[in-house]
């Protein structure tokens, strides 16, 4: 079967939308770290829109930090791939050409370093998941973990600061696109801490003064692609696309308008540039992501595999609705014109999309990194009085007791050891009691502790 590439793209069916710009004439202006399905369905699509609208020299060099899997999918295709949007109304397929170079940092770290130091590079975007930011349970930068890892985002970004200063090249804007509160601030703190660790005082001062790390909020449901998905795309294209992405029609990107230099016109694709991202970020983290995690842990307990199955379960949906509407949506102050009721309605409709097989196990991974911003912040805002959120938290604690191989967690060994050594009450105390590893995010009263223990044991 023919493989998608520059040489074969002209043979794609007319129904496949394409931007039609000259890819070869676009210089690389963006380096992306964390090349996966979400980036290909989100930031790369916005960038493709901008280039198609005449915004020149914003092509992307995209890097995976460790795995060569995505490189092996995309490099033979010259960086081309398709995005298929599925809904109850049918599907639409689009060819994306914004990614011009694909790098595996673990194999060729010098190539990523060169791209970050290049004078044409002005923006760096990142999708490395919550654990990629190396945060301790109290939220501080885990400098010891970063040093021991040796291949973190901070190694490359700190190296870029030093190299660009030495070469006299301009500062960069680092755009975190991960589900973390104040993601830009978290990223800035990590880079600064690592520069300090390296003794790069002058580079640290320049970074703090001139580089920018805007906060952002990103939203698009992107399930993991299966072999069946690739076969279905192949039937539509008449050729093989190993890097195909399946997603929903909805997408959102809200970005703090704080850049070190020029930027892509992402607003062409609908991105919003605002003074304060916090209300949008909080709504997404607590309402969408918080509901997603609740669906994952409760749904897996009830034997479901996909989000649309869990949200249709009458034993689960009321809990998720209460968590979203009564607890998450009332835990913060919305921005002017930010209608949270209709937002919740839209989220439930998106969750119910049967054409997207969004696996609960995918959402359940790395729970120790997610429950803080998704649930504990909401609990803290309500003084611990958020029953649906407590029900979801108990489901997560039961989930980690099983030590599921299907949903990895960077704290898996530590959490498993807690369950091996104690009962539900002891685990709750170890996590949320005095000196507990998560007590800084939420510490229950004695009555709330007892409620949580009962929820776990039910």
mmCIF file of C-alpha atoms in Angstrom, residues 28 30-31 61 63 101 103 105 108-122 124 155-157 159-161 163-164 167 169 172:
data_model
loop_
_atom_site.group_PDB
_atom_site.id
_atom_site.type_symbol
_atom_site.label_atom_id
_atom_site.label_comp_id
_atom_site.label_asym_id
_atom_site.label_seq_id
_atom_site.Cartn_x
_atom_site.Cartn_y
_atom_site.Cartn_z
ATOM 1 C CA UNK A 28 11.270 26.732 10.825
ATOM 2 C CA UNK A 30 8.808 26.943 16.151
ATOM 3 C CA UNK A 31 10.419 24.101 18.052
ATOM 4 C CA UNK A 61 10.603 21.220 14.165
ATOM 5 C CA UNK A 63 11.026 16.553 19.027
ATOM 6 C CA UNK A 101 11.423 18.259 10.898
ATOM 7 C CA UNK A 103 13.771 14.742 16.043
ATOM 8 C CA UNK A 105 16.274 13.942 21.364
ATOM 9 C CA UNK A 108 20.377 13.000 18.449
ATOM 10 C CA UNK A 109 20.365 15.589 21.253
ATOM 11 C CA UNK A 110 22.590 17.874 19.224
ATOM 12 C CA UNK A 111 19.850 18.307 16.598
ATOM 13 C CA UNK A 112 17.353 19.550 19.165
ATOM 14 C CA UNK A 113 20.005 21.819 20.668
ATOM 15 C CA UNK A 114 20.776 23.268 17.228
ATOM 16 C CA UNK A 115 17.121 23.946 16.512
ATOM 17 C CA UNK A 116 16.626 25.688 19.858
ATOM 18 C CA UNK A 117 19.713 27.841 19.294
ATOM 19 C CA UNK A 118 18.915 28.718 15.663
ATOM 20 C CA UNK A 119 18.301 32.436 14.966
ATOM 21 C CA UNK A 120 15.084 31.679 13.043
ATOM 22 C CA UNK A 121 13.554 29.975 16.089
ATOM 23 C CA UNK A 122 11.368 32.397 18.071
ATOM 24 C CA UNK A 124 9.039 26.870 21.703
ATOM 25 C CA UNK A 155 18.425 20.363 30.157
ATOM 26 C CA UNK A 156 17.572 21.460 26.626
ATOM 27 C CA UNK A 157 15.964 24.783 27.514
ATOM 28 C CA UNK A 159 21.287 24.892 27.177
ATOM 29 C CA UNK A 160 19.326 27.033 24.705
ATOM 30 C CA UNK A 161 19.452 30.059 27.014
ATOM 31 C CA UNK A 163 23.782 29.135 23.625
ATOM 32 C CA UNK A 164 21.543 31.970 22.440
ATOM 33 C CA UNK A 167 25.613 33.764 20.005
ATOM 34 C CA UNK A 169 20.477 35.622 19.298
ATOM 35 C CA UNK A 172 12.506 32.894 23.048
#
